[in-house]
Amino acid sequence: MSLAHVDGSSRADDPIGVFDSGVGGLSVLNALREALPHERFVYFADTGHAPYGERGDAFVAERSDTVARQLIEAHRIKALVVACNTATAAAIHRLRAGHPALPMVGVEPALKPAVALSRTGRIAVLATRVTVESGKFRALHDSLAGQATFSIVACDGLAGAIERSDDARISALCAQYLSAAGRFGNGAGELDTLVLGCTHYPFIADELRRHTGDAVRFIDTGAPVAQQTRRLLQQAGTLRTEGRGELRLLGSGAAGSLDAAAARWLTATA
């Protein structure tokens, strides 16, 4: 049975809040809308303070608190998806402690799925510096010791270039960071799997593929996040199973910037 508000309206009809420092979370939103076609979503892009990946933990935690409160208080969300690896690493423990009754899903670089898929046992990981230097990431990496060899690259500036749609800068940084990762391929000693450890990176998969070749597997977190969100909603009795899906876009940046980004990066769904 679905939970209901005092006024009798169903909690199932309340939206799911999704936020990121900018457009990166739209890659997760795409997966959520595909897996949950009847749900209502409110997406907040904190573009006025992006990218989080080049900020300190305290700043990211403060912004995450502020955005979460806005989504909870102004939009009465029934669940929160932190669609940002950096915010998950820096702030999700604090968000969960502050809102224990709210179903919440974060993202983290998909190292475990990469280990399961890799045949050479050598895996490249691209992520922001805040993510790779976080205690959460280190614990995840250490838990897989001996199962694979990881080439981890902190990609300073790449998320920002994607935010600005700076194609020349994106191309230069991809060449730099993939060269730093090592040799890609399916042979012994080669990197056969690439973890996209920032939600911005799936949008430049074609550019990344130019440097890795077609045989390398790319792994991101969109589909697992969508599946976990569905599970939590089912457990809470708030899964919306009928009606047309809806989307509202909000942001802290310049007017029109999020709409322009969404037009480029967001896959339309019925």
Tab-separated table of C-alpha atoms in Angstrom:
chain	number	residue	atom	x	y	z
A	1	MET	CA	0.000	0.000	0.000
A	2	SER	CA	1.318	3.449	-0.892
A	3	LEU	CA	1.912	5.969	1.853
A	4	ALA	CA	-0.300	9.043	1.778
A	5	HIS	CA	-0.123	12.655	2.890
A	6	VAL	CA	-2.486	14.183	5.441
A	7	ASP	CA	-4.477	15.705	2.548
A	8	GLY	CA	-5.044	12.237	1.099
A	9	SER	CA	-2.722	12.526	-1.886
A	10	SER	CA	-0.453	9.563	-2.563
A	11	ARG	CA	3.256	9.741	-1.808
A	12	ALA	CA	3.687	7.774	-5.037
A	13	ASP	CA	2.730	10.937	-6.907
A	14	ASP	CA	5.514	12.962	-5.283
A	15	PRO	CA	8.649	13.507	-7.397
A	16	ILE	CA	12.082	11.976	-7.130
A	17	GLY	CA	14.781	14.591	-6.572
A	18	VAL	CA	18.005	14.256	-8.560
A	19	PHE	CA	20.969	16.602	-8.301
A	20	ASP	CA	24.493	17.119	-9.578
A	21	SER	CA	26.941	19.980	-9.766
A	22	GLY	CA	25.854	20.475	-13.367
A	23	VAL	CA	24.893	18.541	-16.471
A	24	GLY	CA	26.684	15.301	-15.550
A	25	GLY	CA	23.750	13.953	-13.596
A	26	LEU	CA	21.658	14.075	-16.745
A	27	SER	CA	23.363	10.799	-17.716
A	28	VAL	CA	21.930	9.207	-14.559
A	29	LEU	CA	18.587	10.919	-15.153
A	30	ASN	CA	18.433	9.301	-18.590
A	31	ALA	CA	18.736	5.863	-16.971
A	32	LEU	CA	16.187	6.726	-14.272
A	33	ARG	CA	13.601	7.879	-16.794
A	34	GLU	CA	14.082	4.743	-18.855
A	35	ALA	CA	13.704	2.420	-15.854
A	36	LEU	CA	10.921	4.442	-14.163
A	37	PRO	CA	8.793	5.820	-17.015
A	38	HIS	CA	5.817	6.791	-14.821
A	39	GLU	CA	7.766	8.774	-12.244
A	40	ARG	CA	7.950	12.520	-11.768
A	41	PHE	CA	11.466	13.946	-11.495
A	42	VAL	CA	12.891	17.249	-10.289
A	43	TYR	CA	16.476	17.679	-11.476
A	44	PHE	CA	18.672	20.359	-9.880
A	45	ALA	CA	21.932	21.320	-11.597
A	46	ASP	CA	24.128	23.409	-9.302
A	47	THR	CA	25.879	24.966	-12.282
A	48	GLY	CA	26.509	28.198	-10.400
A	49	HIS	CA	28.983	26.260	-8.253
A	50	ALA	CA	30.282	23.668	-10.732
A	51	PRO	CA	32.314	21.600	-11.031
A	52	TYR	CA	32.263	19.972	-7.589
A	53	GLY	CA	35.187	17.739	-8.535
A	54	GLU	CA	37.644	20.598	-8.181
A	55	ARG	CA	36.257	21.915	-4.870
A	56	GLY	CA	37.031	20.887	-1.310
A	57	ASP	CA	34.988	18.370	0.663
A	58	ALA	CA	33.577	21.012	3.021
A	59	PHE	CA	32.291	23.136	0.141
A	60	VAL	CA	30.714	20.134	-1.609
A	61	ALA	CA	29.069	18.973	1.627
A	62	GLU	CA	27.611	22.437	2.269
A	63	ARG	CA	26.229	22.754	-1.264
A	64	SER	CA	24.802	19.222	-1.109
A	65	ASP	CA	23.002	20.075	2.140
A	66	THR	CA	21.586	23.253	0.624
A	67	VAL	CA	20.333	21.598	-2.558
A	68	ALA	CA	18.867	18.617	-0.702
A	69	ARG	CA	16.945	20.907	1.669
A	70	GLN	CA	15.526	22.852	-1.266
A	71	LEU	CA	14.330	19.688	-2.972
A	72	ILE	CA	12.822	18.339	0.244
A	73	GLU	CA	11.154	21.531	1.447
A	74	ALA	CA	10.049	23.136	-1.816
A	75	HIS	CA	9.263	20.042	-3.881
A	76	ARG	CA	8.273	17.425	-1.295
A	77	ILE	CA	10.425	14.734	-2.887
A	78	LYS	CA	9.876	11.086	-1.945
A	79	ALA	CA	13.458	9.991	-2.718
A	80	LEU	CA	16.792	11.623	-3.473
A	81	VAL	CA	19.361	10.528	-6.056
A	82	VAL	CA	22.780	12.130	-5.569
A	83	ALA	CA	23.798	11.873	-9.233
A	84	CYS	CA	27.373	12.983	-8.661
A	85	ASN	CA	30.352	10.843	-7.681
A	86	THR	CA	32.033	13.749	-5.910
A	87	ALA	CA	28.960	14.687	-3.845
A	88	THR	CA	28.393	11.042	-2.966
A	89	ALA	CA	31.956	10.693	-1.724
A	90	ALA	CA	31.964	13.961	0.218
A	91	ALA	CA	28.424	14.291	1.509
A	92	ILE	CA	26.044	11.342	1.267
A	93	HIS	CA	26.843	10.076	4.772
A	94	ARG	CA	25.904	13.519	6.105
A	95	LEU	CA	22.744	13.686	3.994
A	96	ARG	CA	21.603	10.278	5.205
A	97	ALA	CA	22.219	11.226	8.816
A	98	GLY	CA	20.255	14.446	8.379
A	99	HIS	CA	17.308	12.838	6.534
A	100	PRO	CA	17.085	9.251	7.818
A	101	ALA	CA	13.513	8.674	6.602
A	102	LEU	CA	14.228	9.675	2.999
A	103	PRO	CA	15.225	6.896	0.562
A	104	MET	CA	18.546	7.978	-0.899
A	105	VAL	CA	20.816	6.635	-3.630
A	106	GLY	CA	24.346	7.773	-4.402
A	107	VAL	CA	26.811	6.895	-7.128
A	108	GLU	CA	30.345	5.604	-6.957
A	109	PRO	CA	32.838	4.490	-9.609
A	110	ALA	CA	31.837	1.008	-10.766
A	111	LEU	CA	35.016	-0.811	-9.764
A	112	LYS	CA	33.278	-4.024	-8.672
A	113	PRO	CA	31.412	-4.539	-11.979
A	114	ALA	CA	34.653	-3.751	-13.813
A	115	VAL	CA	36.491	-6.509	-11.950
A	116	ALA	CA	33.752	-8.976	-12.899
A	117	LEU	CA	33.944	-8.034	-16.597
A	118	SER	CA	37.674	-7.580	-17.158
A	119	ARG	CA	39.534	-10.450	-18.788
A	120	THR	CA	43.045	-9.017	-18.573
A	121	GLY	CA	42.634	-7.914	-14.959
A	122	ARG	CA	43.763	-4.390	-15.831
A	123	ILE	CA	41.234	-1.589	-15.473
A	124	ALA	CA	41.430	2.170	-16.072
A	125	VAL	CA	39.441	4.544	-13.885
A	126	LEU	CA	38.756	8.163	-14.853
A	127	ALA	CA	37.309	10.351	-12.087
A	128	THR	CA	37.579	13.760	-10.473
A	129	ARG	CA	40.373	14.477	-8.017
A	130	VAL	CA	37.969	14.846	-5.069
A	131	THR	CA	36.526	11.417	-5.847
A	132	VAL	CA	39.837	9.561	-6.152
A	133	GLU	CA	41.257	11.212	-3.028
A	134	SER	CA	38.174	10.492	-0.896
A	135	GLY	CA	38.164	7.948	1.901
A	136	LYS	CA	35.106	6.292	0.353
A	137	PHE	CA	36.951	5.631	-2.901
A	138	ARG	CA	40.097	4.432	-1.147
A	139	ALA	CA	38.050	1.954	0.879
A	140	LEU	CA	36.359	0.652	-2.263
A	141	HIS	CA	39.709	0.315	-4.043
A	142	ASP	CA	41.345	-1.400	-1.067
A	143	SER	CA	38.460	-3.891	-0.811
A	144	LEU	CA	39.380	-5.180	-4.285
A	145	ALA	CA	43.088	-5.622	-3.604
A	146	GLY	CA	44.482	-8.586	-5.501
A	147	GLN	CA	41.437	-8.940	-7.752
A	148	ALA	CA	42.630	-6.537	-10.480
A	149	THR	CA	45.157	-3.825	-11.223
A	150	PHE	CA	43.687	-0.339	-11.462
A	151	SER	CA	45.163	2.605	-13.351
A	152	ILE	CA	43.475	5.574	-11.663
A	153	VAL	CA	43.613	9.017	-13.286
A	154	ALA	CA	42.351	12.234	-11.667
A	155	CYS	CA	40.957	14.181	-14.611
A	156	ASP	CA	41.344	17.829	-13.593
A	157	GLY	CA	39.336	20.155	-15.822
A	158	LEU	CA	37.450	17.519	-17.815
A	159	ALA	CA	34.063	17.891	-16.115
A	160	GLY	CA	34.330	21.664	-16.465
A	161	ALA	CA	35.092	21.368	-20.172
A	162	ILE	CA	32.016	19.170	-20.610
A	163	GLU	CA	29.913	21.740	-18.721
A	164	ARG	CA	31.071	24.417	-21.175
A	165	SER	CA	30.743	22.132	-24.216
A	166	ASP	CA	34.363	23.053	-25.000
A	167	ASP	CA	35.037	20.393	-27.621
A	168	ALA	CA	38.669	21.377	-28.247
A	169	ARG	CA	39.504	21.214	-24.541
A	170	ILE	CA	37.610	17.926	-24.151
A	171	SER	CA	39.624	16.406	-27.001
A	172	ALA	CA	42.957	17.564	-25.568
A	173	LEU	CA	42.190	16.363	-22.043
A	174	CYS	CA	40.929	12.970	-23.219
A	175	ALA	CA	44.169	12.439	-25.130
A	176	GLN	CA	46.217	13.470	-22.083
A	177	TYR	CA	44.391	11.394	-19.491
A	178	LEU	CA	43.944	8.234	-21.540
A	179	SER	CA	47.637	8.330	-22.453
A	180	ALA	CA	48.433	8.620	-18.747
A	181	ALA	CA	46.219	5.612	-17.975
A	182	GLY	CA	48.260	3.234	-20.117
A	183	ARG	CA	47.870	0.950	-23.118
A	184	PHE	CA	44.356	-0.164	-24.008
A	185	GLY	CA	43.458	-3.455	-25.665
A	186	ASN	CA	42.657	-7.102	-25.034
A	187	GLY	CA	46.218	-8.408	-24.854
A	188	ALA	CA	48.143	-9.428	-21.764
A	189	GLY	CA	49.056	-6.391	-19.685
A	190	GLU	CA	46.585	-4.133	-21.516
A	191	LEU	CA	43.671	-2.172	-20.074
A	192	ASP	CA	40.497	-3.818	-21.365
A	193	THR	CA	37.937	-1.986	-19.202
A	194	LEU	CA	37.360	1.725	-18.587
A	195	VAL	CA	35.355	2.936	-15.582
A	196	LEU	CA	33.697	6.307	-16.179
A	197	GLY	CA	33.951	7.550	-12.610
A	198	CYS	CA	32.168	10.876	-13.117
A	199	THR	CA	28.598	11.244	-14.344
A	200	HIS	CA	29.775	13.802	-16.915
A	201	TYR	CA	31.956	11.310	-18.756
A	202	PRO	CA	29.308	9.152	-20.498
A	203	PHE	CA	28.488	12.214	-22.634
A	204	ILE	CA	31.950	12.075	-24.229
A	205	ALA	CA	32.068	8.317	-24.786
A	206	ASP	CA	32.657	8.769	-28.522
A	207	GLU	CA	35.713	10.945	-27.877
A	208	LEU	CA	37.053	8.499	-25.297
A	209	ARG	CA	36.499	5.629	-27.712
A	210	ARG	CA	38.810	7.299	-30.243
A	211	HIS	CA	41.686	6.614	-27.837
A	212	THR	CA	40.727	3.207	-26.433
A	213	GLY	CA	39.482	1.351	-29.504
A	214	ASP	CA	36.182	-0.465	-29.871
A	215	ALA	CA	37.074	-3.599	-27.898
A	216	VAL	CA	37.437	-1.861	-24.517
A	217	ARG	CA	34.412	-2.070	-22.229
A	218	PHE	CA	33.047	1.191	-20.792
A	219	ILE	CA	31.219	1.052	-17.457
A	220	ASP	CA	29.164	3.805	-15.849
A	221	THR	CA	26.673	3.856	-12.975
A	222	GLY	CA	23.387	4.982	-14.549
A	223	ALA	CA	21.630	1.613	-14.843
A	224	PRO	CA	22.616	0.296	-11.353
A	225	VAL	CA	21.468	3.575	-9.769
A	226	ALA	CA	18.110	3.332	-11.545
A	227	GLN	CA	17.671	-0.275	-10.404
A	228	GLN	CA	18.488	0.596	-6.790
A	229	THR	CA	16.077	3.540	-6.873
A	230	ARG	CA	13.297	1.254	-8.102
A	231	ARG	CA	14.039	-1.234	-5.304
A	232	LEU	CA	13.886	1.450	-2.614
A	233	LEU	CA	10.607	2.848	-3.936
A	234	GLN	CA	9.082	-0.623	-4.033
A	235	GLN	CA	10.189	-1.251	-0.454
A	236	ALA	CA	8.675	2.072	0.652
A	237	GLY	CA	5.427	1.443	-1.237
A	238	THR	CA	5.840	4.667	-3.226
A	239	LEU	CA	6.599	3.374	-6.732
A	240	ARG	CA	4.431	5.172	-9.310
A	241	THR	CA	3.091	2.542	-11.697
A	242	GLU	CA	0.766	4.541	-13.929
A	243	GLY	CA	0.449	7.971	-15.459
A	244	ARG	CA	2.767	9.972	-17.649
A	245	GLY	CA	6.285	10.648	-16.473
A	246	GLU	CA	7.201	14.261	-15.817
A	247	LEU	CA	10.422	16.254	-15.572
A	248	ARG	CA	11.201	19.649	-14.074
A	249	LEU	CA	14.648	21.191	-14.542
A	250	LEU	CA	16.089	23.583	-11.962
A	251	GLY	CA	19.512	25.139	-11.548
A	252	SER	CA	21.657	27.738	-9.849
A	253	GLY	CA	23.438	28.957	-12.983
A	254	ALA	CA	22.603	31.457	-15.701
A	255	ALA	CA	19.049	31.402	-17.011
A	256	GLY	CA	18.733	29.121	-20.012
A	257	SER	CA	22.039	27.345	-19.470
A	258	LEU	CA	20.444	24.174	-18.118
A	259	ASP	CA	17.819	24.102	-20.864
A	260	ALA	CA	20.582	24.354	-23.468
A	261	ALA	CA	22.543	21.562	-21.818
A	262	ALA	CA	19.459	19.382	-21.527
A	263	ALA	CA	18.711	19.864	-25.204
A	264	ARG	CA	22.187	18.539	-26.000
A	265	TRP	CA	22.593	15.789	-23.437
A	266	LEU	CA	19.166	14.604	-22.270
A	267	THR	CA	17.528	11.773	-24.196
A	268	ALA	CA	13.824	12.412	-24.620
A	269	THR	CA	11.461	9.754	-23.306
A	270	ALA	CA	7.787	9.279	-23.956
